[in-house]
Amino acid sequence: MNKFSWYEAKSVEDAVKKANATASDLLGKKPGGSSVIFKAGGIDLMDLMKEGLVNPSTIISLRKIPGLDRIEYDENAGLKLGANVALAAIESNETIQEKYLALHQAVAHAGTPQLRNSATLGGNLAQRTRCWYFRSIEHECYRKGSGTCYAQKGENEFHAIMNNSTCASVHSSSVSTALMAFNARVLITTAEGKSKEVGMEEFFVHPEVNSKNETILNSGDLITSVVVPPVSPHTKSYYIKYGVRESHDWAMADVAVVTEISGGKCKNAEITLGAAAPVPIKAGGAANKLIGKSITESLAKSAGKASMKGATPLAGNTYKIPVFEAIVKRAILKAV
Ligand SMILES: Cc1cc2nc3c(=O)[nH]c(=O)nc-3n(C[C@H](O)[C@H](O)[C@H](O)COP(=O)(O)OP(=O)(O)OC[C@H]3O[C@@H](n4cnc5c(N)ncnc54)[C@H](O)[C@@H]3O)c2cc1C
């Protein structure tokens, strides 16, 4: 690990200003761009530094910014989660358990209790893929800008089975799978100090659009909070994570289902898949199968099948198709 300087940000404005100032200093000295980076819980950042994937000259700690660790709920405005909220705080929040069950479940299955105590929501959304080719110093892969995805013909059992022709990595945030199903929005203060709000589908970027980052964040952009819209009393949700191990591991496949059931019929449905594509995606065709109908086992099964329409698995991960079909079906039935 190289030497770096440490800066304790006092406010959001202070953090982005420092990031901007440091970036322009460094741009003057170092061709190739800035090497200033934010740190929240440090779980992913420390790995990225140890793996030689980032070499910041300045680390800006966000941990002491007042107010960023708040969870607020209002019946009309919904849920507001500050970027520094620890995953453990989301897990133990009773309102989230009651109204946003799939979010509670996604967080409760992320990593381990120790990790969830340090890991923050902002860092979770901005973490990088755990694709072993990306994480390997020996592979200049597509995500590092080389244009070559080694997973296509290499070891690809945990990789993407959809939208995977350029890069088959999957994003590691299973928390995002649930947030996307609830149509959450991400609030950002840009490096220039402007406020921006984007939906989860816009926040995540496919590799064809930006090969070097999974999100729309540019250097110095700061996530300030995530807003989850209010749910109706008829909203039911469920999240399932499938993995090699029950704990201490990322998802091989995960799904979040959010439905609104009224008069015995499904009025609205959202189904989101994680670890299926390079970023979390909505399975719109599967959700549409449910709308206007009473949920039965056979309908849930056909939605599970529909969720995999257009899948293009690689040599080592065809098993993911029946896994997704099964967990989509199961999550729908559990939700309702
Ligand atoms: C063994 C293991 C298992 C795991 N399993 C899961 C899992 O099942 N599901 C899951 O979702 N995650 C899982 N994780 C990932 C873990 O949840 C994330 O690493 C963690 O949430 C990152 O948060 P952090 O606060 O530590 O971020 P940091 O490491 O501090 O930051 C991560 C990245 O985000 C950037 N960043 C941080 N905060 C902000 C902000 N406010 N605005 C803009 N950029 C920011 C940093 O610059 C850095 O690039 C696992 C991790 C480990 C080690």
XYZ file of C-alpha atoms and ligand atoms in Angstrom:
389
model
C 0.000 0.000 0.000
C 1.339 3.432 -0.934
C 1.471 6.413 1.397
C -1.597 8.614 1.461
C -2.772 11.692 3.300
C -5.912 11.593 5.435
C -8.644 14.210 5.603
C -11.579 14.173 8.023
C -14.488 15.858 6.181
C -16.646 18.147 8.338
C -19.625 18.403 6.003
C -20.808 17.228 2.572
C -19.723 20.574 1.087
C -16.323 20.279 2.769
C -15.868 16.716 1.419
C -16.634 17.571 -2.217
C -14.641 20.815 -2.021
C -11.623 18.967 -0.673
C -12.057 16.247 -3.304
C -12.170 18.856 -6.033
C -9.219 20.827 -4.722
C -7.094 17.733 -4.226
C -8.098 16.383 -7.625
C -7.068 19.533 -9.415
C -3.777 19.655 -7.500
C -3.058 16.098 -8.439
C -4.170 16.537 -12.013
C -1.505 19.216 -12.244
C 1.171 16.878 -10.962
C 0.057 13.486 -12.151
C -1.043 12.839 -15.685
C -3.847 10.307 -15.842
C -6.266 11.767 -13.333
C -6.926 12.339 -9.706
C -6.271 9.894 -6.934
C -8.502 11.253 -4.242
C -11.084 8.858 -2.819
C -13.829 8.832 -0.195
C -13.845 6.364 2.673
C -16.925 5.378 4.637
C -16.704 2.036 6.499
C -13.587 1.134 4.511
C -14.570 -2.519 3.902
C -14.301 -2.391 0.128
C -11.836 0.481 -0.066
C -9.189 -1.325 1.993
C -9.506 -4.398 -0.257
C -9.243 -2.256 -3.399
C -6.089 -0.628 -2.010
C -4.526 -3.942 -0.949
C -5.309 -5.404 -4.361
C -3.578 -2.442 -6.021
C -6.747 -1.408 -7.837
C -6.790 2.076 -6.344
C -3.825 4.064 -5.106
C -5.229 7.219 -3.581
C -2.873 9.990 -2.571
C -5.628 11.464 -0.392
C -8.366 9.648 1.508
C -11.319 11.735 2.592
C -13.109 10.127 5.516
C -16.857 10.692 5.531
C -17.482 9.078 8.913
C -17.674 12.268 10.978
C -20.022 14.229 8.702
C -22.954 15.118 10.970
C -26.413 13.923 9.956
C -25.389 11.403 7.279
C -26.106 8.491 9.623
C -29.811 9.244 10.079
C -32.786 7.041 9.257
C -35.976 9.073 8.853
C -39.480 7.874 8.043
C -42.501 9.904 7.062
C -45.770 8.365 5.840
C -45.979 10.809 2.923
C -42.308 11.158 2.027
C -41.240 7.561 2.716
C -37.921 6.383 4.062
C -34.730 8.460 3.964
C -31.480 6.668 4.658
C -28.324 8.738 5.055
C -25.287 7.505 3.137
C -23.375 6.779 6.360
C -26.116 4.622 7.890
C -24.530 1.305 8.844
C -26.148 -1.794 7.334
C -26.667 -3.065 10.908
C -28.802 0.014 11.691
C -31.017 -0.673 8.655
C -31.294 -4.314 9.708
C -32.465 -3.491 13.217
C -34.859 -0.666 12.294
C -38.422 -1.714 13.180
C -40.165 0.490 10.604
C -38.056 -1.089 7.860
C -38.809 -4.567 9.188
C -42.516 -3.798 9.141
C -42.937 -1.777 5.927
C -39.915 -2.673 3.763
C -39.411 -6.332 4.603
C -37.395 -7.160 1.438
C -34.923 -4.372 2.267
C -34.546 -5.656 5.817
C -33.975 -9.181 4.498
C -31.425 -8.074 1.869
C -29.406 -6.164 4.450
C -29.673 -8.940 7.052
C -28.138 -11.383 4.543
C -25.266 -9.123 3.449
C -21.823 -10.191 4.691
C -21.622 -10.895 8.416
C -22.758 -9.033 11.571
C -19.245 -7.614 11.982
C -19.192 -6.347 8.394
C -22.671 -4.870 8.705
C -21.578 -2.873 11.755
C -18.925 -1.042 9.715
C -20.318 -1.152 6.180
C -22.391 1.862 5.187
C -25.176 2.201 2.656
C -23.261 4.709 0.486
C -20.205 2.441 0.385
C -22.399 -0.549 -0.385
C -23.855 1.145 -3.470
C -20.463 2.412 -4.634
C -18.495 -0.807 -3.981
C -16.809 -2.415 -6.988
C -17.501 -5.813 -8.507
C -15.935 -8.890 -6.900
C -15.270 -10.492 -10.308
C -12.014 -12.375 -9.760
C -10.535 -11.130 -13.037
C -11.216 -7.519 -12.042
C -9.754 -8.141 -8.577
C -6.664 -9.887 -9.957
C -3.641 -7.684 -10.526
C -2.618 -10.055 -13.329
C -5.669 -9.394 -15.486
C -6.148 -6.146 -17.368
C -9.827 -6.870 -17.854
C -12.700 -5.015 -19.526
C -13.541 -3.186 -16.290
C -9.995 -1.824 -16.246
C -10.441 -0.505 -19.768
C -8.672 -3.228 -21.809
C -11.710 -4.337 -23.822
C -11.161 -8.000 -22.861
C -13.504 -9.861 -20.526
C -11.613 -12.939 -19.345
C -14.762 -14.448 -17.836
C -16.246 -15.062 -21.292
C -14.013 -18.078 -21.861
C -12.545 -18.474 -18.401
C -13.883 -19.318 -14.949
C -17.388 -17.947 -15.052
C -19.620 -19.879 -12.671
C -20.521 -16.822 -10.579
C -20.793 -14.439 -13.520
C -23.610 -12.740 -15.410
C -26.145 -14.679 -17.450
C -27.771 -11.608 -18.994
C -26.390 -8.533 -20.800
C -23.023 -10.254 -20.517
C -21.512 -10.002 -23.992
C -18.944 -7.281 -23.228
C -18.338 -7.826 -19.501
C -19.758 -10.688 -17.447
C -18.978 -9.320 -13.987
C -21.866 -8.886 -11.558
C -22.294 -6.052 -9.079
C -21.844 -7.062 -5.454
C -24.540 -4.975 -3.781
C -27.425 -7.237 -2.865
C -28.855 -4.327 -0.868
C -29.420 -2.628 -4.239
C -31.530 -5.541 -5.438
C -34.113 -4.672 -2.780
C -33.747 -0.899 -3.131
C -34.406 -1.134 -6.874
C -37.561 -3.199 -6.324
C -38.859 -0.429 -4.024
C -37.987 2.170 -6.724
C -35.544 3.932 -4.416
C -33.770 7.108 -5.509
C -30.153 8.070 -4.851
C -29.316 11.645 -3.826
C -25.890 12.833 -4.882
C -23.864 15.991 -4.379
C -21.635 16.223 -7.415
C -17.971 17.140 -7.386
C -19.064 20.613 -8.572
C -21.323 20.963 -5.506
C -24.631 20.468 -7.362
C -27.463 18.234 -6.086
C -28.656 15.394 -8.271
C -31.311 12.723 -7.737
C -31.492 9.527 -9.800
C -33.484 6.303 -9.712
C -31.611 3.073 -9.051
C -31.861 2.042 -12.708
C -30.108 5.235 -13.746
C -27.598 5.052 -10.881
C -26.225 1.740 -12.164
C -24.548 1.845 -15.553
C -24.081 -1.046 -17.953
C -20.496 -1.814 -19.010
C -21.157 -0.770 -22.622
C -21.974 2.723 -21.349
C -19.035 3.001 -18.957
C -16.527 0.173 -18.877
C -14.701 1.534 -15.831
C -17.455 2.086 -13.302
C -20.714 0.346 -12.411
C -22.396 3.593 -11.367
C -22.895 7.113 -12.658
C -20.605 8.459 -9.914
C -17.684 10.504 -11.163
C -14.622 11.159 -9.050
C -15.628 13.514 -6.219
C -19.397 12.789 -6.482
C -20.815 12.018 -3.062
C -23.916 9.958 -2.286
C -25.722 11.812 0.499
C -28.801 9.636 0.970
C -31.200 7.116 -0.494
C -34.929 7.795 -0.503
C -37.364 4.887 -0.643
C -40.918 5.918 -1.622
C -43.767 5.288 0.816
C -45.530 1.936 0.542
C -49.265 1.319 0.750
C -50.848 -0.832 3.480
C -51.330 -3.449 0.721
C -47.635 -3.653 -0.166
C -46.004 -7.027 0.434
C -42.379 -7.781 -0.282
C -39.816 -10.548 0.015
C -36.119 -11.030 -0.726
C -34.168 -14.253 -1.292
C -30.406 -14.613 -1.574
C -28.873 -17.788 -2.936
C -25.180 -18.401 -2.353
C -22.484 -20.956 -1.704
C -22.504 -20.087 1.992
C -25.247 -18.743 4.220
C -22.964 -16.028 5.593
C -19.705 -14.192 4.797
C -20.306 -14.319 1.066
C -21.821 -12.415 -1.840
C -24.918 -13.601 -3.712
C -24.721 -16.064 -6.598
C -28.291 -15.081 -7.364
C -30.717 -12.890 -5.484
C -34.214 -11.557 -6.032
C -36.496 -8.948 -4.485
C -40.239 -8.906 -5.094
C -42.511 -6.001 -4.159
C -46.236 -6.386 -4.824
C -49.382 -4.495 -4.018
C -52.342 -6.800 -3.514
C -55.851 -5.455 -3.303
C -59.169 -7.288 -3.562
C -57.268 -10.533 -4.028
C -55.543 -9.238 -7.188
C -52.053 -7.956 -7.851
C -52.254 -4.218 -8.636
C -48.523 -3.510 -8.928
C -45.420 -5.655 -8.977
C -41.682 -5.111 -9.183
C -39.184 -7.950 -9.459
C -35.460 -7.245 -9.357
C -32.591 -9.632 -10.002
C -29.100 -9.313 -8.546
C -26.014 -11.199 -9.791
C -27.846 -11.942 -13.066
C -26.365 -9.080 -15.113
C -23.403 -6.724 -14.619
C -25.685 -4.452 -12.545
C -28.972 -5.175 -10.740
C -31.877 -5.306 -13.204
C -35.642 -5.329 -13.190
C -37.399 -8.386 -14.584
C -40.254 -6.384 -16.108
C -41.691 -9.277 -18.120
C -41.963 -11.418 -14.984
C -43.605 -8.610 -12.975
C -46.119 -7.933 -15.773
C -47.271 -11.558 -15.598
C -48.621 -10.870 -12.105
C -50.485 -7.625 -12.673
C -54.288 -7.867 -12.601
C -54.230 -11.502 -11.490
C -54.624 -13.521 -8.324
C -51.283 -14.976 -7.360
C -51.237 -18.758 -7.616
C -48.377 -21.220 -7.584
C -48.601 -21.761 -11.338
C -48.634 -18.001 -12.022
C -45.582 -17.541 -9.780
C -43.871 -20.385 -11.660
C -44.576 -18.793 -15.024
C -43.246 -15.456 -13.728
C -40.094 -17.295 -12.618
C -39.683 -18.674 -16.155
C -40.359 -15.230 -17.667
C -37.630 -13.689 -15.490
C -35.041 -15.703 -17.410
C -36.275 -14.840 -20.904
C -33.350 -13.816 -23.083
C -30.720 -15.249 -20.720
C -27.364 -15.983 -22.369
C -25.491 -18.086 -19.821
C -21.797 -18.848 -20.177
C -20.249 -22.330 -20.082
C -20.022 -22.497 -16.287
C -23.208 -20.814 -15.145
C -26.229 -22.345 -16.886
C -27.233 -23.606 -13.414
C -28.210 -20.010 -12.570
C -31.276 -20.209 -14.829
C -33.197 -22.811 -12.775
C -31.932 -21.137 -9.595
C -33.406 -17.768 -10.604
C -36.620 -19.388 -11.837
C -37.011 -21.115 -8.477
C -36.174 -18.159 -6.243
C -38.362 -15.743 -8.234
C -41.289 -18.147 -7.851
C -40.543 -18.669 -4.158
C -40.152 -14.946 -3.423
C -43.483 -14.132 -5.110
C -45.308 -16.775 -3.089
C -43.591 -15.739 0.141
C -44.365 -12.049 -0.503
C -48.093 -12.599 -0.886
C -16.875 -11.195 3.046
C -17.788 -10.130 2.533
C -19.094 -10.458 2.180
C -19.955 -9.467 1.687
N -21.221 -9.815 1.333
C -22.057 -8.863 0.845
C -23.391 -9.177 0.461
O -23.835 -10.311 0.569
N -24.174 -8.188 -0.018
C -23.723 -6.892 -0.145
O -24.483 -6.032 -0.576
N -22.453 -6.574 0.197
C -21.638 -7.517 0.684
N -20.356 -7.181 1.028
C -19.870 -5.853 0.708
C -19.993 -4.847 1.808
O -21.352 -4.707 2.171
C -19.436 -3.544 1.245
O -18.064 -3.699 1.053
C -19.682 -2.398 2.168
O -21.066 -2.136 2.242
C -18.989 -1.171 1.687
O -19.344 -0.114 2.567
P -18.224 0.736 3.276
O -18.922 1.771 4.063
O -17.254 -0.105 3.982
O -17.574 1.407 1.970
P -16.051 1.828 1.713
O -15.190 0.625 1.600
O -15.630 2.894 2.641
O -16.256 2.463 0.279
C -16.529 1.640 -0.843
C -16.485 2.525 -2.095
O -17.545 3.449 -2.036
C -17.064 4.797 -2.084
N -17.927 5.538 -1.171
C -18.176 5.278 0.127
N -19.113 6.107 0.593
C -19.477 6.903 -0.448
C -20.416 7.965 -0.602
N -21.189 8.388 0.410
N -20.507 8.563 -1.810
C -19.750 8.147 -2.854
N -18.859 7.154 -2.769
C -18.719 6.542 -1.577
C -15.609 4.705 -1.642
O -14.836 5.751 -2.231
C -15.205 3.351 -2.193
O -14.843 3.444 -3.537
C -19.490 -8.133 1.553
C -18.191 -7.798 1.932
C -17.336 -8.783 2.408
C -15.932 -8.393 2.786
